[in-house]
């Protein structure tokens, strides 16, 4: 139950992929960096041999880019692979027990924990509080006994961003309670404010994705940043050759493309604001402010997310229905920020549907 399943949309409709506007997956619409595309094309000759199991070039590039020792970085086949490995690490390095998930949240945290036999509970944030964490309430909940805490920053799907000091306060709270904090920064390249460097010393695990910001979702590439003990433990769980050669080459090239990074920041600052204004102009829709490359919207009128999703699908537009997320209801959905023409079409079609 993810967004971004354009293949299913193609099967269920008569439209070619080029005629489907996918707002359900929050991927950079600028496409991969030109440097990454060039690296992939030139790297085809390296497909026959096995990939470098140590990911030496990629780790070196990430180390230089972030100013973090290579020994504190673990590349993987997307950050989702790491989400499924971390629950296996918890009983090995930390006390076995329940995990707490800040919700609404990415559904794979709970699935991964359950697969490893770890019970999870949700710390469900309130719309009245702006879907923000109340530290005192969190401390009282953690006092009931947990081994790990999972949270995303920026939060997915709400788009709420916590500043570095706020995240570090949460990490310190976890340390006092003997809880391992897992901070998912899959979308932080769009907002800034990473606590990666602090994670090396704090005992937290920070997860990063290169598939969203650099538009490499089809290649699968992510990494973890943590202290050496945690990285060594995770390394023993990662399957051999987890990161394929083309993913590694594209990752190295993407990090070096500073112009692409600047262009993405310029695009997002303008188009997110434009889309937010467009959605706000539709009677019956209430978009929430976002620090990410997606916007969560609440339908306040008679429309619900399922109906809007179905109506838009008939027009070749995909959105993410959030009605099944803990803490949300039938009116909530999420849309990615795409290019201007696509965003305008979404706003136009939503306005037409809401008028019916």
Short mmCIF file of C-alpha atoms in Angstrom, two decimals:
data_model
loop_
_atom_site.label_atom_id
_atom_site.label_comp_id
_atom_site.label_asym_id
_atom_site.label_seq_id
_atom_site.Cartn_x
_atom_site.Cartn_y
_atom_site.Cartn_z
CA UNK A 1 0.00 0.00 0.00
CA UNK A 2 2.38 2.59 -1.28
CA UNK A 3 2.15 5.46 -3.66
CA UNK A 4 4.04 5.37 -6.90
CA UNK A 5 2.58 2.18 -8.36
CA UNK A 6 2.33 3.50 -11.89
CA UNK A 7 2.59 -0.05 -13.21
CA UNK A 8 -0.69 -1.04 -11.59
CA UNK A 9 -2.25 2.22 -12.79
CA UNK A 10 -1.16 1.38 -16.32
CA UNK A 11 -2.68 -2.12 -16.05
CA UNK A 12 -5.97 -0.79 -14.69
CA UNK A 13 -6.32 1.96 -17.26
CA UNK A 14 -5.83 2.27 -20.98
CA UNK A 15 -3.27 5.05 -20.56
CA UNK A 16 0.43 4.78 -21.38
CA UNK A 17 2.84 5.69 -18.59
CA UNK A 18 3.57 9.02 -20.26
CA UNK A 19 -0.09 10.02 -19.82
CA UNK A 20 -0.24 9.29 -16.08
CA UNK A 21 0.48 12.12 -13.63
CA UNK A 22 1.78 10.49 -10.47
CA UNK A 23 1.26 12.70 -7.42
CA UNK A 24 1.20 9.64 -5.15
CA UNK A 25 4.99 9.20 -5.02
CA UNK A 26 7.14 12.08 -3.79
CA UNK A 27 10.02 11.88 -6.26
CA UNK A 28 11.92 14.82 -7.72
CA UNK A 29 10.14 15.64 -11.03
CA UNK A 30 13.35 17.11 -12.47
CA UNK A 31 14.49 13.54 -13.06
CA UNK A 32 17.93 12.12 -12.26
CA UNK A 33 20.95 14.42 -12.47
CA UNK A 34 22.56 14.46 -15.90
CA UNK A 35 25.78 13.30 -14.27
CA UNK A 36 23.95 10.26 -12.90
CA UNK A 37 22.48 9.39 -16.29
CA UNK A 38 25.92 9.65 -17.85
CA UNK A 39 27.39 7.44 -15.14
CA UNK A 40 24.69 4.82 -15.73
CA UNK A 41 25.23 4.77 -19.50
CA UNK A 42 29.00 4.56 -19.17
CA UNK A 43 28.68 2.02 -16.37
CA UNK A 44 26.85 -0.56 -18.49
CA UNK A 45 30.22 -2.11 -19.28
CA UNK A 46 30.62 -2.85 -15.56
CA UNK A 47 27.39 -4.84 -15.28
CA UNK A 48 28.94 -8.30 -15.97
CA UNK A 49 31.18 -8.35 -12.85
CA UNK A 50 29.74 -8.51 -9.35
CA UNK A 51 29.34 -5.14 -7.59
CA UNK A 52 31.93 -3.99 -5.07
CA UNK A 53 30.70 -5.65 -1.84
CA UNK A 54 32.39 -2.94 0.25
CA UNK A 55 30.78 -0.05 -1.69
CA UNK A 56 34.12 1.72 -1.31
CA UNK A 57 33.62 4.50 -3.88
CA UNK A 58 30.09 5.27 -2.70
CA UNK A 59 31.07 5.35 0.98
CA UNK A 60 34.00 7.63 0.16
CA UNK A 61 31.72 10.00 -1.78
CA UNK A 62 29.13 10.05 1.02
CA UNK A 63 31.85 10.59 3.61
CA UNK A 64 33.26 13.58 1.74
CA UNK A 65 29.82 15.02 0.96
CA UNK A 66 28.58 14.90 4.56
CA UNK A 67 31.86 15.26 6.44
CA UNK A 68 31.31 11.96 8.26
CA UNK A 69 33.83 9.08 8.57
CA UNK A 70 33.20 6.32 6.04
CA UNK A 71 33.12 3.79 8.87
CA UNK A 72 29.93 5.40 10.15
CA UNK A 73 28.07 4.93 6.85
CA UNK A 74 26.34 1.82 5.52
CA UNK A 75 24.89 1.90 1.97
CA UNK A 76 21.94 -0.37 1.21
CA UNK A 77 19.38 -1.30 -1.41
CA UNK A 78 17.19 1.66 -0.48
CA UNK A 79 16.48 2.87 3.05
CA UNK A 80 13.58 0.39 3.19
CA UNK A 81 16.07 -2.49 3.27
CA UNK A 82 17.58 -0.93 6.38
CA UNK A 83 14.14 -0.50 7.95
CA UNK A 84 13.73 -4.27 7.66
CA UNK A 85 17.22 -5.00 9.03
CA UNK A 86 17.12 -2.74 12.08
CA UNK A 87 14.48 -4.80 13.96
CA UNK A 88 16.79 -7.81 13.69
CA UNK A 89 19.57 -5.73 15.25
CA UNK A 90 17.54 -4.48 18.23
CA UNK A 91 17.66 -7.69 20.35
CA UNK A 92 21.35 -8.20 19.49
CA UNK A 93 22.62 -4.81 20.63
CA UNK A 94 19.80 -3.50 22.80
CA UNK A 95 17.28 -4.87 25.24
CA UNK A 96 14.47 -6.82 23.58
CA UNK A 97 11.08 -5.23 23.90
CA UNK A 98 8.45 -3.15 22.20
CA UNK A 99 9.06 -0.38 19.67
CA UNK A 100 7.24 2.94 19.60
CA UNK A 101 6.36 4.56 16.26
CA UNK A 102 5.55 8.26 15.91
CA UNK A 103 2.35 8.25 13.84
CA UNK A 104 0.92 8.89 11.31
CA UNK A 105 3.89 7.21 9.68
CA UNK A 106 5.31 5.15 6.84
CA UNK A 107 3.69 1.74 7.18
CA UNK A 108 6.86 -0.27 6.66
CA UNK A 109 8.13 0.42 10.20
CA UNK A 110 5.35 -1.64 11.78
CA UNK A 111 5.56 -4.33 9.09
CA UNK A 112 9.32 -4.71 9.52
CA UNK A 113 9.06 -4.91 13.30
CA UNK A 114 6.27 -7.49 13.13
CA UNK A 115 8.28 -9.60 10.70
CA UNK A 116 11.08 -9.78 13.28
CA UNK A 117 8.67 -10.62 16.08
CA UNK A 118 8.82 -7.21 17.73
CA UNK A 119 5.58 -5.68 18.98
CA UNK A 120 5.05 -2.05 18.04
CA UNK A 121 2.76 0.63 19.38
CA UNK A 122 1.84 3.98 17.90
CA UNK A 123 2.39 7.36 19.50
CA UNK A 124 -0.36 9.02 17.51
CA UNK A 125 -0.01 12.77 17.01
CA UNK A 126 -3.03 15.03 17.14
CA UNK A 127 -4.34 17.28 14.41
CA UNK A 128 -5.14 19.79 17.17
CA UNK A 129 -1.41 19.92 18.00
CA UNK A 130 -0.48 20.40 14.36
CA UNK A 131 0.77 16.79 14.22
CA UNK A 132 3.80 17.81 16.30
CA UNK A 133 5.42 15.85 19.14
CA UNK A 134 4.76 16.98 22.70
CA UNK A 135 8.02 16.05 24.45
CA UNK A 136 6.43 15.69 27.89
CA UNK A 137 3.77 13.32 26.55
CA UNK A 138 6.43 11.33 24.70
CA UNK A 139 8.52 11.01 27.86
CA UNK A 140 5.55 9.65 29.79
CA UNK A 141 4.90 7.10 27.04
CA UNK A 142 8.52 5.98 26.80
CA UNK A 143 8.55 5.47 30.57
CA UNK A 144 6.26 2.48 30.01
CA UNK A 145 9.19 0.56 28.53
CA UNK A 146 10.34 0.43 24.91
CA UNK A 147 13.50 -0.72 23.16
CA UNK A 148 13.32 1.52 20.07
CA UNK A 149 11.64 4.64 18.72
CA UNK A 150 10.93 5.19 15.02
CA UNK A 151 10.23 8.68 13.69
CA UNK A 152 10.60 10.50 10.39
CA UNK A 153 11.91 14.01 9.86
CA UNK A 154 10.38 15.59 7.86
CA UNK A 155 7.38 13.56 8.94
CA UNK A 156 5.71 11.47 6.28
CA UNK A 157 2.91 12.07 5.35
CA UNK A 158 2.32 15.30 7.31
CA UNK A 159 5.36 17.25 6.07
CA UNK A 160 6.13 18.52 9.59
CA UNK A 161 9.82 19.34 10.10
CA UNK A 162 11.54 19.31 13.48
CA UNK A 163 14.57 21.54 13.92
CA UNK A 164 17.89 19.99 14.94
CA UNK A 165 17.49 20.96 18.59
CA UNK A 166 14.05 19.35 18.75
CA UNK A 167 15.34 16.07 17.30
CA UNK A 168 18.34 16.08 19.61
CA UNK A 169 16.02 16.60 22.59
CA UNK A 170 14.10 13.50 21.51
CA UNK A 171 17.34 11.54 21.12
CA UNK A 172 18.51 12.61 24.60
CA UNK A 173 15.16 11.55 26.01
CA UNK A 174 15.55 8.15 24.36
CA UNK A 175 19.04 7.73 25.78
CA UNK A 176 17.81 8.45 29.31
CA UNK A 177 15.20 5.74 28.87
CA UNK A 178 17.52 3.20 27.21
CA UNK A 179 15.65 3.48 23.92
CA UNK A 180 17.34 3.28 20.50
CA UNK A 181 16.13 6.18 18.32
CA UNK A 182 15.75 5.59 14.58
CA UNK A 183 15.40 8.86 12.65
CA UNK A 184 14.22 8.43 9.07
CA UNK A 185 15.50 11.37 7.03
CA UNK A 186 14.30 10.04 3.68
CA UNK A 187 13.05 13.49 2.61
CA UNK A 188 15.46 15.76 4.48
CA UNK A 189 17.36 16.70 1.31
CA UNK A 190 14.30 18.76 0.40
CA UNK A 191 14.21 20.63 3.71
CA UNK A 192 17.62 20.66 5.36
CA UNK A 193 18.23 20.17 9.08
CA UNK A 194 19.86 16.73 9.21
CA UNK A 195 21.30 15.46 12.49
CA UNK A 196 23.59 12.92 10.81
CA UNK A 197 26.81 14.23 12.35
CA UNK A 198 25.31 14.19 15.82
CA UNK A 199 24.03 10.64 15.24
CA UNK A 200 27.58 9.33 15.15
CA UNK A 201 28.02 10.34 18.81
CA UNK A 202 24.45 10.09 20.09
CA UNK A 203 23.65 6.42 19.54
CA UNK A 204 20.87 7.17 17.07
CA UNK A 205 20.45 5.56 13.66
CA UNK A 206 19.76 8.02 10.84
CA UNK A 207 18.32 6.64 7.61
CA UNK A 208 18.81 8.46 4.32
CA UNK A 209 17.38 7.88 0.84
CA UNK A 210 18.88 8.89 -2.48
CA UNK A 211 15.84 7.77 -4.47
CA UNK A 212 13.58 10.75 -3.72
CA UNK A 213 15.78 13.82 -4.06
CA UNK A 214 17.85 12.41 -6.93
CA UNK A 215 14.94 10.61 -8.66
CA UNK A 216 16.61 7.18 -8.55
CA UNK A 217 13.69 5.17 -7.15
CA UNK A 218 14.01 2.46 -9.79
CA UNK A 219 17.63 1.80 -8.84
CA UNK A 220 17.09 1.62 -5.03
CA UNK A 221 19.76 3.39 -3.01
CA UNK A 222 19.88 4.50 0.60
CA UNK A 223 22.22 4.45 3.58
CA UNK A 224 22.40 4.49 7.36
CA UNK A 225 24.56 6.73 9.54
CA UNK A 226 25.32 5.66 13.11
CA UNK A 227 28.15 4.87 15.50
CA UNK A 228 30.63 2.15 14.57
CA UNK A 229 29.05 -0.47 16.83
CA UNK A 230 25.65 -0.11 15.18
CA UNK A 231 27.06 0.07 11.65
CA UNK A 232 29.13 -3.07 12.24
CA UNK A 233 26.03 -4.85 13.55
CA UNK A 234 23.93 -3.83 10.56
CA UNK A 235 26.72 -4.73 8.14
CA UNK A 236 26.55 -8.34 9.28
CA UNK A 237 22.85 -8.42 8.37
CA UNK A 238 23.02 -6.83 4.91
CA UNK A 239 22.91 -9.40 2.08
CA UNK A 240 25.99 -9.59 -0.18
CA UNK A 241 26.04 -7.18 -3.14
CA UNK A 242 23.05 -5.31 -1.77
CA UNK A 243 23.87 -2.19 -3.79
CA UNK A 244 24.14 -2.82 -7.52
CA UNK A 245 26.88 -1.25 -9.63
CA UNK A 246 24.65 1.20 -11.51
CA UNK A 247 23.05 2.43 -8.30
CA UNK A 248 26.46 3.01 -6.76
CA UNK A 249 27.80 4.85 -9.81
CA UNK A 250 24.70 7.04 -10.06
CA UNK A 251 24.92 7.84 -6.35
CA UNK A 252 28.53 8.99 -6.58
CA UNK A 253 27.76 11.11 -9.65
CA UNK A 254 24.64 12.65 -8.08
CA UNK A 255 26.50 13.84 -5.00
CA UNK A 256 28.99 15.67 -7.20
CA UNK A 257 26.30 17.49 -9.20
CA UNK A 258 26.03 20.68 -7.14
CA UNK A 259 24.08 22.51 -9.87
CA UNK A 260 21.33 19.88 -9.69
CA UNK A 261 21.06 20.28 -5.93
CA UNK A 262 20.71 24.07 -6.30
CA UNK A 263 18.18 23.71 -9.13
CA UNK A 264 16.06 21.35 -7.03
CA UNK A 265 16.02 23.80 -4.11
CA UNK A 266 14.96 26.65 -6.39
CA UNK A 267 12.21 24.57 -8.02
CA UNK A 268 10.76 23.37 -4.72
CA UNK A 269 10.68 26.76 -3.02
CA UNK A 270 8.60 28.20 -5.87
CA UNK A 271 6.38 25.29 -6.89
CA UNK A 272 5.49 24.08 -3.40
CA UNK A 273 4.25 27.57 -2.56
CA UNK A 274 2.31 27.77 -5.84
CA UNK A 275 0.69 24.38 -5.29
CA UNK A 276 -0.17 25.23 -1.69
CA UNK A 277 -1.89 28.42 -2.83
CA UNK A 278 -3.75 26.58 -5.58
CA UNK A 279 -5.03 23.89 -3.22
CA UNK A 280 -5.99 26.53 -0.64
CA UNK A 281 -8.17 28.24 -3.24
CA UNK A 282 -10.41 25.17 -3.60
CA UNK A 283 -13.48 25.30 -1.40
CA UNK A 284 -13.64 22.23 0.83
CA UNK A 285 -9.91 21.49 0.80
CA UNK A 286 -7.47 22.40 3.56
CA UNK A 287 -3.79 21.83 2.68
CA UNK A 288 -1.32 21.74 5.57
CA UNK A 289 1.97 23.67 5.45
CA UNK A 290 4.86 21.38 4.49
CA UNK A 291 8.64 21.43 4.67
CA UNK A 292 8.96 18.50 2.26
CA UNK A 293 8.26 17.90 -1.43
CA UNK A 294 4.70 16.79 -0.70
CA UNK A 295 1.60 18.35 0.83
CA UNK A 296 -0.98 16.66 3.02
CA UNK A 297 -4.52 17.83 2.34
CA UNK A 298 -7.72 17.47 4.34
CA UNK A 299 -11.05 17.43 2.55
CA UNK A 300 -13.34 19.33 4.88
CA UNK A 301 -16.48 19.05 2.75
CA UNK A 302 -18.51 15.97 1.81
CA UNK A 303 -15.69 14.56 -0.36
CA UNK A 304 -13.39 11.93 1.04
CA UNK A 305 -9.95 10.78 -0.09
CA UNK A 306 -11.20 7.52 -1.60
CA UNK A 307 -13.70 9.32 -3.81
CA UNK A 308 -11.17 11.94 -4.86
CA UNK A 309 -8.62 9.25 -5.64
CA UNK A 310 -11.09 7.34 -7.81
CA UNK A 311 -12.27 10.47 -9.64
CA UNK A 312 -8.73 11.66 -10.32
CA UNK A 313 -7.65 8.20 -11.46
CA UNK A 314 -10.24 8.38 -14.22
CA UNK A 315 -8.46 11.55 -15.36
CA UNK A 316 -5.03 9.89 -15.32
CA UNK A 317 -3.95 11.44 -12.00
CA UNK A 318 -2.73 9.47 -8.97
CA UNK A 319 -2.85 10.73 -5.38
CA UNK A 320 -2.06 9.04 -2.05
CA UNK A 321 -5.13 8.14 0.01
CA UNK A 322 -4.16 8.50 3.69
CA UNK A 323 -7.44 7.42 5.25
CA UNK A 324 -5.93 4.19 6.63
CA UNK A 325 -3.09 5.97 8.47
CA UNK A 326 -3.34 6.09 12.26
CA UNK A 327 -4.34 9.56 13.39
CA UNK A 328 -5.88 10.54 10.08
CA UNK A 329 -9.37 10.09 8.70
CA UNK A 330 -11.28 9.57 5.47
CA UNK A 331 -10.66 13.12 4.25
CA UNK A 332 -6.86 13.06 4.23
CA UNK A 333 -4.69 12.59 1.15
CA UNK A 334 -1.17 13.52 0.05
CA UNK A 335 0.12 14.97 -3.20
CA UNK A 336 3.69 15.36 -4.39
CA UNK A 337 4.96 18.67 -5.71
CA UNK A 338 5.58 18.20 -9.43
CA UNK A 339 6.33 20.61 -12.25
CA UNK A 340 4.14 23.67 -12.72
CA UNK A 341 1.94 22.40 -15.57
CA UNK A 342 1.23 19.15 -13.74
CA UNK A 343 0.46 20.98 -10.50
CA UNK A 344 -1.94 23.30 -12.31
CA UNK A 345 -3.75 20.36 -13.86
CA UNK A 346 -4.14 18.73 -10.45
CA UNK A 347 -5.60 21.92 -8.97
CA UNK A 348 -7.94 22.34 -11.94
CA UNK A 349 -9.23 18.76 -11.75
CA UNK A 350 -9.67 18.88 -7.97
CA UNK A 351 -11.64 22.10 -8.27
CA UNK A 352 -13.92 20.52 -10.89
CA UNK A 353 -14.47 17.41 -8.76
CA UNK A 354 -15.20 19.40 -5.60
CA UNK A 355 -17.83 21.40 -7.49
CA UNK A 356 -19.78 18.29 -8.45
#
